[in-house]
PDB file of C-alpha atoms and ligand atoms in Angstrom:
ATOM      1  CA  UNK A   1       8.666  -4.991  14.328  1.00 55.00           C
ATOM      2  CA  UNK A   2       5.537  -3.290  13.878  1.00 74.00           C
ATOM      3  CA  UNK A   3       4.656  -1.648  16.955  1.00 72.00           C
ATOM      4  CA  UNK A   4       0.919   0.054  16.248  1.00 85.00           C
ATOM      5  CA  UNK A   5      -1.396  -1.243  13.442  1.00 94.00           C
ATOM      6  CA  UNK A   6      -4.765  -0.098  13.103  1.00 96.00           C
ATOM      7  CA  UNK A   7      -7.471  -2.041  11.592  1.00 97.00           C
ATOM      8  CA  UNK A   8      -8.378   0.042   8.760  1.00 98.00           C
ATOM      9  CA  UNK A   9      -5.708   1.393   6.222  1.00 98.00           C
ATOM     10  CA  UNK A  10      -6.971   3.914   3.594  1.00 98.00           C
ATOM     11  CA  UNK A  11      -6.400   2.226   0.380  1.00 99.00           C
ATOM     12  CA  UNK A  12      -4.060   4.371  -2.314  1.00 99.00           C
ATOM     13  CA  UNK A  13      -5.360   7.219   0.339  1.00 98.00           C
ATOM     14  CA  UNK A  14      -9.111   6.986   0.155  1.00 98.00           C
ATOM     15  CA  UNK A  15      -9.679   5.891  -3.436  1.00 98.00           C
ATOM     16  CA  UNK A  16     -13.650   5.603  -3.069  1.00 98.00           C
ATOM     17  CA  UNK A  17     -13.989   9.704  -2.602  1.00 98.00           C
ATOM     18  CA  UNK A  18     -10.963  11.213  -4.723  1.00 98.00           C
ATOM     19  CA  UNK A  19      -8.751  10.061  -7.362  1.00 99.00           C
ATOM     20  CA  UNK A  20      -6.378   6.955  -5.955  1.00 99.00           C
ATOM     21  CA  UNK A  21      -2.610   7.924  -5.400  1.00 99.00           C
ATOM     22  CA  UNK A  22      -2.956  12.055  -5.370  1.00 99.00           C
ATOM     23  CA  UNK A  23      -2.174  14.061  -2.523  1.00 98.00           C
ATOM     24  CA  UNK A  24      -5.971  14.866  -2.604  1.00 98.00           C
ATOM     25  CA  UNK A  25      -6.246  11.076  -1.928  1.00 99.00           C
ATOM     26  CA  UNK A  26      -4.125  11.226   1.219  1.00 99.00           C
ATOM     27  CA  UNK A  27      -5.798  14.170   2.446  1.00 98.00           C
ATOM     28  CA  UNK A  28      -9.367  12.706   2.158  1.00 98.00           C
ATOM     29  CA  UNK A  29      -7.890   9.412   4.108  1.00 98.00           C
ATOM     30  CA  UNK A  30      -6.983  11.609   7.220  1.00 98.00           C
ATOM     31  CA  UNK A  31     -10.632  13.726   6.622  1.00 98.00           C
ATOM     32  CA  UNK A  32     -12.455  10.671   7.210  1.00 98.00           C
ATOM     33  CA  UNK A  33     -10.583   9.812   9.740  1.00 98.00           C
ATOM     34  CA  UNK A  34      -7.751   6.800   8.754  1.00 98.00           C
ATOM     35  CA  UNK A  35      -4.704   6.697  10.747  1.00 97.00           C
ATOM     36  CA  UNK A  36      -2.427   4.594   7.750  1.00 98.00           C
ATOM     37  CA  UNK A  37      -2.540   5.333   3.954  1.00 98.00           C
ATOM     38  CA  UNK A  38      -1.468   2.648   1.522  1.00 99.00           C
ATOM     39  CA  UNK A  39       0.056   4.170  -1.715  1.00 99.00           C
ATOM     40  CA  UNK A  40       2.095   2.886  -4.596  1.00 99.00           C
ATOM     41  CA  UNK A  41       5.656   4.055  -6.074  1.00 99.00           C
ATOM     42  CA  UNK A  42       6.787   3.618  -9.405  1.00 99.00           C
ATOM     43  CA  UNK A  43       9.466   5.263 -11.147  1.00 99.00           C
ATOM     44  CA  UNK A  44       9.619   7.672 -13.809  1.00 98.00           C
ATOM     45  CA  UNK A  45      12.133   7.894 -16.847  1.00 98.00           C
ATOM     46  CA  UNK A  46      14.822   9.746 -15.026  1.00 98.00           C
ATOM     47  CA  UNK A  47      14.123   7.700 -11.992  1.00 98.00           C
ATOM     48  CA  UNK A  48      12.353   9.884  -9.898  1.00 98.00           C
ATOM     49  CA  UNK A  49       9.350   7.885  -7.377  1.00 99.00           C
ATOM     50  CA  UNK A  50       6.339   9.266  -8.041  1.00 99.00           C
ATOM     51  CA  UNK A  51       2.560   7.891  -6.808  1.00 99.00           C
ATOM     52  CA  UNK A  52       0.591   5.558  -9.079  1.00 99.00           C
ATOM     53  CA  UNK A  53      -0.489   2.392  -9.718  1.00 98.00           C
ATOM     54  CA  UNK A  54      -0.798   0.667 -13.168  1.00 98.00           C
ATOM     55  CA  UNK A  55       2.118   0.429 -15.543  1.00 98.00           C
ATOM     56  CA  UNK A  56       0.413   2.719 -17.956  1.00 98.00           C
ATOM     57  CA  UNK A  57      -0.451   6.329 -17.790  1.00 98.00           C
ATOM     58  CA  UNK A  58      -3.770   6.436 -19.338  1.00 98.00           C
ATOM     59  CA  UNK A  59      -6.261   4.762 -16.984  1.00 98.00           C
ATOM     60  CA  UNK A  60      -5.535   7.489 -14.479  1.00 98.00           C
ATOM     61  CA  UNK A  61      -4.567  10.576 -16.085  1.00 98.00           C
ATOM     62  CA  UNK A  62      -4.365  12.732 -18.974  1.00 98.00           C
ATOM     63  CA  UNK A  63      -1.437  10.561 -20.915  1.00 98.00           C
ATOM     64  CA  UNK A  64      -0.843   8.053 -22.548  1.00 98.00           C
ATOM     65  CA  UNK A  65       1.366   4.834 -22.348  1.00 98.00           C
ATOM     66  CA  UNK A  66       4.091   3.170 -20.432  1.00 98.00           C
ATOM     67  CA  UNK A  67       4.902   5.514 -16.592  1.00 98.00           C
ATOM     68  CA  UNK A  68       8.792   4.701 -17.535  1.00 98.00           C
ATOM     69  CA  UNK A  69       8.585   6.605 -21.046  1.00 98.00           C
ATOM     70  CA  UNK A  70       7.960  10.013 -19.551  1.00 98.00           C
ATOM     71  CA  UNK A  71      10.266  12.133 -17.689  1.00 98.00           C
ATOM     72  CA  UNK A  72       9.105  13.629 -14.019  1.00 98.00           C
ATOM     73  CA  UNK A  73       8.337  16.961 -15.405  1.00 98.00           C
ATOM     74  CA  UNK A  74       6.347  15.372 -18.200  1.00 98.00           C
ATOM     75  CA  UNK A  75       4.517  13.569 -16.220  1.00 97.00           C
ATOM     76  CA  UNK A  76       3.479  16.111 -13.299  1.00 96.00           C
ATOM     77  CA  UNK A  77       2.259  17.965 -16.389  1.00 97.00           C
ATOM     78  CA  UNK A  78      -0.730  15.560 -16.606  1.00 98.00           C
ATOM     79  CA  UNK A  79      -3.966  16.019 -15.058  1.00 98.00           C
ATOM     80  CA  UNK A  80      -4.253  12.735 -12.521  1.00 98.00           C
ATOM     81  CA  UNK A  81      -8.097  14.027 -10.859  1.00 98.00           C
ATOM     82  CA  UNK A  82     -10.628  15.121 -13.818  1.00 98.00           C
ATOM     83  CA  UNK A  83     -10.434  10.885 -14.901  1.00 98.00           C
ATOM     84  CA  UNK A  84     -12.461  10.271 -11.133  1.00 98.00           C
ATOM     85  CA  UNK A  85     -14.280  13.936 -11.005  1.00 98.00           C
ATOM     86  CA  UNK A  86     -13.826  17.144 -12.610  1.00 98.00           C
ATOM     87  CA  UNK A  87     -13.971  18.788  -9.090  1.00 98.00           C
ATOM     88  CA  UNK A  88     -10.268  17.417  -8.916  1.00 98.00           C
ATOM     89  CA  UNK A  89      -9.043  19.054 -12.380  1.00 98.00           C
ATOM     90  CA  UNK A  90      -5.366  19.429 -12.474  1.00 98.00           C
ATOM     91  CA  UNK A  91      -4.802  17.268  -9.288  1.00 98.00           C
ATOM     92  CA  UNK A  92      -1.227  15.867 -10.247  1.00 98.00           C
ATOM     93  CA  UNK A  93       0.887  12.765  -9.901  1.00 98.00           C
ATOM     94  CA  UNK A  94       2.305  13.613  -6.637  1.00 98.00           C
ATOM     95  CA  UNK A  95       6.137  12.939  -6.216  1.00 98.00           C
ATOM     96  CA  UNK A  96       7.101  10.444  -3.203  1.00 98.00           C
ATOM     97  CA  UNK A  97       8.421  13.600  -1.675  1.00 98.00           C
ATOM     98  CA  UNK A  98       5.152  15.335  -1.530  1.00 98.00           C
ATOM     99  CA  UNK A  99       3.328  12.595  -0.410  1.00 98.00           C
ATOM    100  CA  UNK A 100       5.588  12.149   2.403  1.00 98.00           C
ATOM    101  CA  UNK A 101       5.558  15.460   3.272  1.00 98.00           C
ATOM    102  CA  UNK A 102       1.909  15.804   3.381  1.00 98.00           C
ATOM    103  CA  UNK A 103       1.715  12.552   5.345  1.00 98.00           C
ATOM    104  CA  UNK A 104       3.919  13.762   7.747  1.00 97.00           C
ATOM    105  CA  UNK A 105       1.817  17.046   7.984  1.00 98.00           C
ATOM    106  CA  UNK A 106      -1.196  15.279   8.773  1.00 98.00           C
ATOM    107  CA  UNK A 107       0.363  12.709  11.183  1.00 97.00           C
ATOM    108  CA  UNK A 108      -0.672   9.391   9.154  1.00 98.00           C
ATOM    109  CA  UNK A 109       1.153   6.373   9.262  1.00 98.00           C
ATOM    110  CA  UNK A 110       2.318   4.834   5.672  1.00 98.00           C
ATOM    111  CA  UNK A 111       2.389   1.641   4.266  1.00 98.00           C
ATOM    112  CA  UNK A 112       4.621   2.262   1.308  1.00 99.00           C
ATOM    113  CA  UNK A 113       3.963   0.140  -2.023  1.00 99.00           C
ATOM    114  CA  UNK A 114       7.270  -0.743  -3.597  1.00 99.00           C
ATOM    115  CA  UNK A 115       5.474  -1.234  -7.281  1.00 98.00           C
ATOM    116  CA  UNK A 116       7.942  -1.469 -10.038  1.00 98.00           C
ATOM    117  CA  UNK A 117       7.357  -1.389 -13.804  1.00 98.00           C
ATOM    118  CA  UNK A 118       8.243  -4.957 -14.878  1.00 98.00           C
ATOM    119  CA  UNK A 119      12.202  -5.508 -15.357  1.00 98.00           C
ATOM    120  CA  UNK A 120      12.666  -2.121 -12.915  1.00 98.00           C
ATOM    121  CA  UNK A 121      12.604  -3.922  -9.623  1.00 98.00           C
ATOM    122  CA  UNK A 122      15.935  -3.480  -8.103  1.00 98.00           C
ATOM    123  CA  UNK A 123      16.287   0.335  -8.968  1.00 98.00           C
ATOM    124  CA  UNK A 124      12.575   1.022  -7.634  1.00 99.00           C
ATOM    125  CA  UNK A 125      13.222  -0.298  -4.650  1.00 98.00           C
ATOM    126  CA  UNK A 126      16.525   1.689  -4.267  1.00 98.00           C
ATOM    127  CA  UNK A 127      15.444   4.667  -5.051  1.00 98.00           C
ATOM    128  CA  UNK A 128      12.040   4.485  -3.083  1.00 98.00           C
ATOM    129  CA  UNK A 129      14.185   3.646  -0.222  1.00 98.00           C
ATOM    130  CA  UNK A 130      16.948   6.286  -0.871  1.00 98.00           C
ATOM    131  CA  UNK A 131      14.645   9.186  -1.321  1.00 98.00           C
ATOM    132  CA  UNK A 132      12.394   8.043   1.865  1.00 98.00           C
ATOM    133  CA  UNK A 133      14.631   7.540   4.697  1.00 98.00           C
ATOM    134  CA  UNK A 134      16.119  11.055   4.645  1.00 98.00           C
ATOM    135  CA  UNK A 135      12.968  12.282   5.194  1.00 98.00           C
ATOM    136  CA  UNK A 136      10.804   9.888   7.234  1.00 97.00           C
ATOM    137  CA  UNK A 137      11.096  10.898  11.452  1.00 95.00           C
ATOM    138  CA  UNK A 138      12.201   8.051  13.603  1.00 93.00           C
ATOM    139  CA  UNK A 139       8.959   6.652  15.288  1.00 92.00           C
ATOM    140  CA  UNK A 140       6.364   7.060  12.822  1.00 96.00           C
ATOM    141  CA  UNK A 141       4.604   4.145  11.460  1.00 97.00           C
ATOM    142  CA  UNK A 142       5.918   2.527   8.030  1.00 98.00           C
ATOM    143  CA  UNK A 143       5.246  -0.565   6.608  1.00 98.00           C
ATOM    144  CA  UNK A 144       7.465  -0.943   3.158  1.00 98.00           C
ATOM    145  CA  UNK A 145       5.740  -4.122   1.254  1.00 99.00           C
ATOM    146  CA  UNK A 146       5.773  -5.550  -2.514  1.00 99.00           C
ATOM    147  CA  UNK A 147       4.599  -8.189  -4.165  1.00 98.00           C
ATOM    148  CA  UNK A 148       8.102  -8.527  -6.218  1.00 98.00           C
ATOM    149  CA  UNK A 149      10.482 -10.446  -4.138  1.00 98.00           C
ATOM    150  CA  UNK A 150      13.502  -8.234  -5.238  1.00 98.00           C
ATOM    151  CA  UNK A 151      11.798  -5.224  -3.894  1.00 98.00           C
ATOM    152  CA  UNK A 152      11.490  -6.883  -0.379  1.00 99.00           C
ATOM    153  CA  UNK A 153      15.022  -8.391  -0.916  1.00 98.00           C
ATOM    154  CA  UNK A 154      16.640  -4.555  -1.618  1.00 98.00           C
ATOM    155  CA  UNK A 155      14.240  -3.461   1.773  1.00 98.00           C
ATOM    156  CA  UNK A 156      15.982  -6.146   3.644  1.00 98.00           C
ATOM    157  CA  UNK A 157      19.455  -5.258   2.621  1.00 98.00           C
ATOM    158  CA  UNK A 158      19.332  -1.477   2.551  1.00 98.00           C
ATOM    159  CA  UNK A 159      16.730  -0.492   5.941  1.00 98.00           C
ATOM    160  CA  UNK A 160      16.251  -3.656   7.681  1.00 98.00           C
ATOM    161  CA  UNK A 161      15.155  -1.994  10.697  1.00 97.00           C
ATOM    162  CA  UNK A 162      11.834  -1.304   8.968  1.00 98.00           C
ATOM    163  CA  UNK A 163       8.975  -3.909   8.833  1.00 98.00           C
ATOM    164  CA  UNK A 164       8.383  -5.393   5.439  1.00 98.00           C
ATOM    165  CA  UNK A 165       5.196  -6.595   4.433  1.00 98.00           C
ATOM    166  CA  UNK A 166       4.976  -9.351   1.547  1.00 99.00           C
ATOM    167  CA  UNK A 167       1.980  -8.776  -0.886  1.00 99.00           C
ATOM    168  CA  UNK A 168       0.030 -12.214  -2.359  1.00 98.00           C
ATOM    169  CA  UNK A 169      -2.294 -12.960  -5.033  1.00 98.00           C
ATOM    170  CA  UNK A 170      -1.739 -16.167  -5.983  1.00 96.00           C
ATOM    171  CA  UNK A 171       1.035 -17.276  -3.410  1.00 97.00           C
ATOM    172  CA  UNK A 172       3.783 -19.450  -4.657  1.00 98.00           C
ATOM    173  CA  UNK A 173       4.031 -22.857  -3.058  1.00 97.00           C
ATOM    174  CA  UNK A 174       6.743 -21.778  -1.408  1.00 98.00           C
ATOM    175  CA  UNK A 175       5.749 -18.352   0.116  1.00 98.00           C
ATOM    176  CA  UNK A 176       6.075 -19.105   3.631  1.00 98.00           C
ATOM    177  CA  UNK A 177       9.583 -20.170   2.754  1.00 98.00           C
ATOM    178  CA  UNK A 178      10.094 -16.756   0.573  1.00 98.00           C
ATOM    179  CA  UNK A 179       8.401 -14.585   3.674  1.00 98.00           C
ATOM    180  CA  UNK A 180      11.141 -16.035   6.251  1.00 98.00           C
ATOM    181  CA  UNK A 181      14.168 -15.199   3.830  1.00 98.00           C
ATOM    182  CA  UNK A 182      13.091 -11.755   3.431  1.00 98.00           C
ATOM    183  CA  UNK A 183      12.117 -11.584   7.219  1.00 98.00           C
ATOM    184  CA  UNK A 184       8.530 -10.364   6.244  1.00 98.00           C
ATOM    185  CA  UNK A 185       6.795  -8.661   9.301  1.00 98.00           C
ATOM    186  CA  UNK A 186       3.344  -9.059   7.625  1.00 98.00           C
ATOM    187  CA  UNK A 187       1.652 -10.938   4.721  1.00 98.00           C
ATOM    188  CA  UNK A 188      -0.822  -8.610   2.900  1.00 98.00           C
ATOM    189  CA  UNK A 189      -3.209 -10.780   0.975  1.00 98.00           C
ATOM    190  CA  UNK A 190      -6.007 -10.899  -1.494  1.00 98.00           C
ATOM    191  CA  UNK A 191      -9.065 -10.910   0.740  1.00 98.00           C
ATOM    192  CA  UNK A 192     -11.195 -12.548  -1.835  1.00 98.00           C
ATOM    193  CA  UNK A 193      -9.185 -15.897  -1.982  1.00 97.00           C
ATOM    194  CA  UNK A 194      -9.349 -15.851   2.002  1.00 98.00           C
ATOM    195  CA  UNK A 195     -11.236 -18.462   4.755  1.00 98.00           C
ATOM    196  CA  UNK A 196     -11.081 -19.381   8.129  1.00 98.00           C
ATOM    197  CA  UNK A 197      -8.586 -22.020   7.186  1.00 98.00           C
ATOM    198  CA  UNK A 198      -5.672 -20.070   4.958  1.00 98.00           C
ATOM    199  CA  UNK A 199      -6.079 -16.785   7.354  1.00 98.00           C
ATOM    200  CA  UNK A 200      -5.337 -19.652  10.236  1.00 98.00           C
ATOM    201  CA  UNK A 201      -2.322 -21.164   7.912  1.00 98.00           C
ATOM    202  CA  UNK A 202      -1.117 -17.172   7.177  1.00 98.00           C
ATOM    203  CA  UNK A 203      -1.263 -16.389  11.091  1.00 98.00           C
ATOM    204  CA  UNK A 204       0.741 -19.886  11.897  1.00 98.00           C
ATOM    205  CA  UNK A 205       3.452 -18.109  10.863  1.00 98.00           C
ATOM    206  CA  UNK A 206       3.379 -15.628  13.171  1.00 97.00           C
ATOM    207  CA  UNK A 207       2.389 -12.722  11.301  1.00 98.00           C
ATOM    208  CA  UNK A 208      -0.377 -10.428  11.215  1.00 98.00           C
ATOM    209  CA  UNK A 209      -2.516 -10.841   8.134  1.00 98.00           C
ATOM    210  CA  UNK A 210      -2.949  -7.913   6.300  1.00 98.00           C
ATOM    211  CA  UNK A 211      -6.071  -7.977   3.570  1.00 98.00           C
ATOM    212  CA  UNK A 212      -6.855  -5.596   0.304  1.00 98.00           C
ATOM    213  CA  UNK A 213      -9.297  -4.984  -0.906  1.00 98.00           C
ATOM    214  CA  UNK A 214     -12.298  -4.697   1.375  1.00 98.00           C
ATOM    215  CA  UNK A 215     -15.125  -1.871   1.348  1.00 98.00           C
ATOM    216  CA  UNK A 216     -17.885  -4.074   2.792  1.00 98.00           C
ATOM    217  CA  UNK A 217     -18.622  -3.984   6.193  1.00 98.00           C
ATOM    218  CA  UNK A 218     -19.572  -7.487   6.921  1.00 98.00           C
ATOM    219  CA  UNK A 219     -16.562  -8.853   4.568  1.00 98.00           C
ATOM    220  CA  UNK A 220     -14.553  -6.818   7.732  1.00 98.00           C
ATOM    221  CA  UNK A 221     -16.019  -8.283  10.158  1.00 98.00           C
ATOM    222  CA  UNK A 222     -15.626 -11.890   8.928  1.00 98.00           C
ATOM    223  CA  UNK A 223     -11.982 -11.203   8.034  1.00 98.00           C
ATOM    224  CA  UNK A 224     -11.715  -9.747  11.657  1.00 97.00           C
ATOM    225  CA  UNK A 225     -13.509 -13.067  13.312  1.00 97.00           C
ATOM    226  CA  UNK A 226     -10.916 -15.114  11.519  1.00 98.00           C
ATOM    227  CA  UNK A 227      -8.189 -13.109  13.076  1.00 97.00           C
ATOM    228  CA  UNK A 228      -7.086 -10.388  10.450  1.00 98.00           C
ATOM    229  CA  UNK A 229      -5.061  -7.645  11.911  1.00 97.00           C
ATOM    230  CA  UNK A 230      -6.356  -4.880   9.518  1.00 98.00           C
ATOM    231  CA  UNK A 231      -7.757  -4.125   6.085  1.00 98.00           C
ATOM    232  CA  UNK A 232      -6.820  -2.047   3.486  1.00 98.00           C
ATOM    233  CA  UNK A 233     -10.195   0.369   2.256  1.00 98.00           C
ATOM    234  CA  UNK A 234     -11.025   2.411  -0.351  1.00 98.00           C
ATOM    235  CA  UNK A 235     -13.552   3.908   2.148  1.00 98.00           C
ATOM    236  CA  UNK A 236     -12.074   3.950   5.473  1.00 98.00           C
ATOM    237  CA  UNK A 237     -14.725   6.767   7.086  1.00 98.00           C
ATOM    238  CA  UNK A 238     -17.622   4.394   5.736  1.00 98.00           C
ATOM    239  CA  UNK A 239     -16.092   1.709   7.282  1.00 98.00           C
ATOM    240  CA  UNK A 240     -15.089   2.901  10.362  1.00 98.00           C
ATOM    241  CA  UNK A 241     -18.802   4.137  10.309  1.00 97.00           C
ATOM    242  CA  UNK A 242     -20.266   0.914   9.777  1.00 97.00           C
ATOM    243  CA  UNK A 243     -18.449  -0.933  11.841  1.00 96.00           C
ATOM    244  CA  UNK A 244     -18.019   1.184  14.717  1.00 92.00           C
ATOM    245  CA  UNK A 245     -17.136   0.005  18.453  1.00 79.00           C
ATOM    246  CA  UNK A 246     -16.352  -3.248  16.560  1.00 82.00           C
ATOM    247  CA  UNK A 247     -13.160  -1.849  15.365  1.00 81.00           C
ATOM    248  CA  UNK A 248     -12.005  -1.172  19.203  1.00 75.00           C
ATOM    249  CA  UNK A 249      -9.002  -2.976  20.557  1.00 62.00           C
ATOM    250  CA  UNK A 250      -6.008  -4.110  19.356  1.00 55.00           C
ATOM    251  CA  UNK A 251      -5.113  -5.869  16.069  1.00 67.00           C
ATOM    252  CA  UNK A 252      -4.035  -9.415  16.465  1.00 63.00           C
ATOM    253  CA  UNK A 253      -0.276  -9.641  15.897  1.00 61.00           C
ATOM    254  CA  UNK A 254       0.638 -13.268  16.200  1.00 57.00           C
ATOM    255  CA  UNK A 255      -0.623 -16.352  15.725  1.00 56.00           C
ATOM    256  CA  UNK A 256      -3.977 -17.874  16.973  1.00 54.00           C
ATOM    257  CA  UNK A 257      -4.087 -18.307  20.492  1.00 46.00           C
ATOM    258  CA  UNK A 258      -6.573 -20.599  20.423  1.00 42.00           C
TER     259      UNK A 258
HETATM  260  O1  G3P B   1      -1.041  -3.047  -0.732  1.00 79.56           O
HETATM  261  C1  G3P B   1      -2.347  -3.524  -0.827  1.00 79.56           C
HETATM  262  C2  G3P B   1      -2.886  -3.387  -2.214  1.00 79.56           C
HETATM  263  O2  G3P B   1      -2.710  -2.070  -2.634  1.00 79.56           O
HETATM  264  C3  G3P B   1      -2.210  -4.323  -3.183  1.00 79.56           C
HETATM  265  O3  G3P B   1      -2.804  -4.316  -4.443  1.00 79.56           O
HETATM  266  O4  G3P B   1      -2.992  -3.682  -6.796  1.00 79.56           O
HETATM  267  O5  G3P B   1      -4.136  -2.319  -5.053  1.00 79.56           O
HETATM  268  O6  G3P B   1      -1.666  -2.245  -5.286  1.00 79.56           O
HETATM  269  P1  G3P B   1      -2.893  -3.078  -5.440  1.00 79.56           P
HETATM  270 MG1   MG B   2      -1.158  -0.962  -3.602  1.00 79.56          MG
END
């Protein structure tokens, strides 16, 4: 189970200040302050997990195309910071390695992002989990979590001992069903589809509620009154800023007591 959660989770490190998913990213999180970074893995051509987000290359760095078409040295050839600010020129696409390292270094907790390229969701999961457990110490905070079933599934099977978190957008019908089977410790959903009523339903189950994205202050707090256990931020020193003494005590694990 998850033993420590804090309310704010630095969102693909602190994507509002540096460029999302670069060790930059992860060191700006733990700058401002955030004791959890959120990142995504995805794999490259000869299967090795490195940090980003879309499918394609070309949103966030220098190239071009599909992540899965480029070998790991191709890709750590690209520049993955002058896209957000030129300040970050030649900031690369970190491997999972170095952004566990460096997380590690500055004493973070992670919430790892299983985040396959479609049709690669058993093998991303694998190796994600492969190439993390050798080097993750017993006792710090992780939180593995997808939105692709599989991913969870492979999670379950291969490290069950660590707390998976199952992502929503549009939740199946049958999600509550799909978060027993894979024994999900959290559900991390959209916070714009959210209300009093389906953060009550989510909590029912017994699991915190997890929301992304949220960088507005009184969003937080109404996503706190309704009993969310923490958000995922691009800005988590703005938010901790704004929001301030509000943010003390401990995240609501379990369902409403009310
Ligand atoms: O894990 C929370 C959030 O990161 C899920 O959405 O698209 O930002 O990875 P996305
Ligand atoms: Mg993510």
């Amino acid at each position: 189970m998850l033993s420590t959660l804090p309310r704010l989770i630095g969102h693909r490190g602190a994507k509002e200040s540096a460029p999302e998913n670069t060790l930059a990213s992860i060191r700006e999180a733990a700058h401002q302050g955030a004791r959890w970074v959120e990142v995504d893995v995805m794999l490259t051509r000869d299967h090795r997990p490195v940090l980003i987000h879309d499918d394609t290359l070309d949103r966030t760095t220098t190239g071009t195309g599909a992540v899965p078409l480029l070998d790991l040295a191709e890709l750590q050839a690209l520049d993955a910071g002058t896209w957000f600010d030129p300040r970050f020129v030649g900031e690369p696409v970190p491997t999972l390695e170095q952004a566990v390292a460096l997380i590690g270094e500055l004493g973070l907790g992670l919430n790892l992002e299983i985040k396959p390229y479609p049709g690669q969701e058993e093998i991303t999961g694998e190796v994600a989990l492969a190439t993390l457990r050798p080097l993750w110490p017993a006792g710090r905070p992780l939180l593995l979590s997808s939105f692709e079933v599989p991913c969870l599934e492979v999670a379950q099977r291969l490290w069950p001992e660590i707390p998976r978190g199952y992502l929503l957008w549009e939740p199946p019908a049958d999600w509550a069903a799909i978060a027993d089977r894979v024994g999900a410790a959290t559900l991390n959903v959209d916070q714009s589809r959210q209300t009093a009523e389906s953060v009550a339903a989510y909590r029912a189950t017994g699991r915190p509620v997890l929301t992304y994205t949220v960088n507005d202050a009184a969003r937080a707090r109404e996503l706190f009154g309704w009993g969310v256990a923490a958000v995922f931020t691009d800005a988590p020193g703005r938010l901790a800023a704004e929001l301030g003494a509000e943010l003390a005590g401990e995240a609501p694990q379990g369902p409403d007591p009310r």
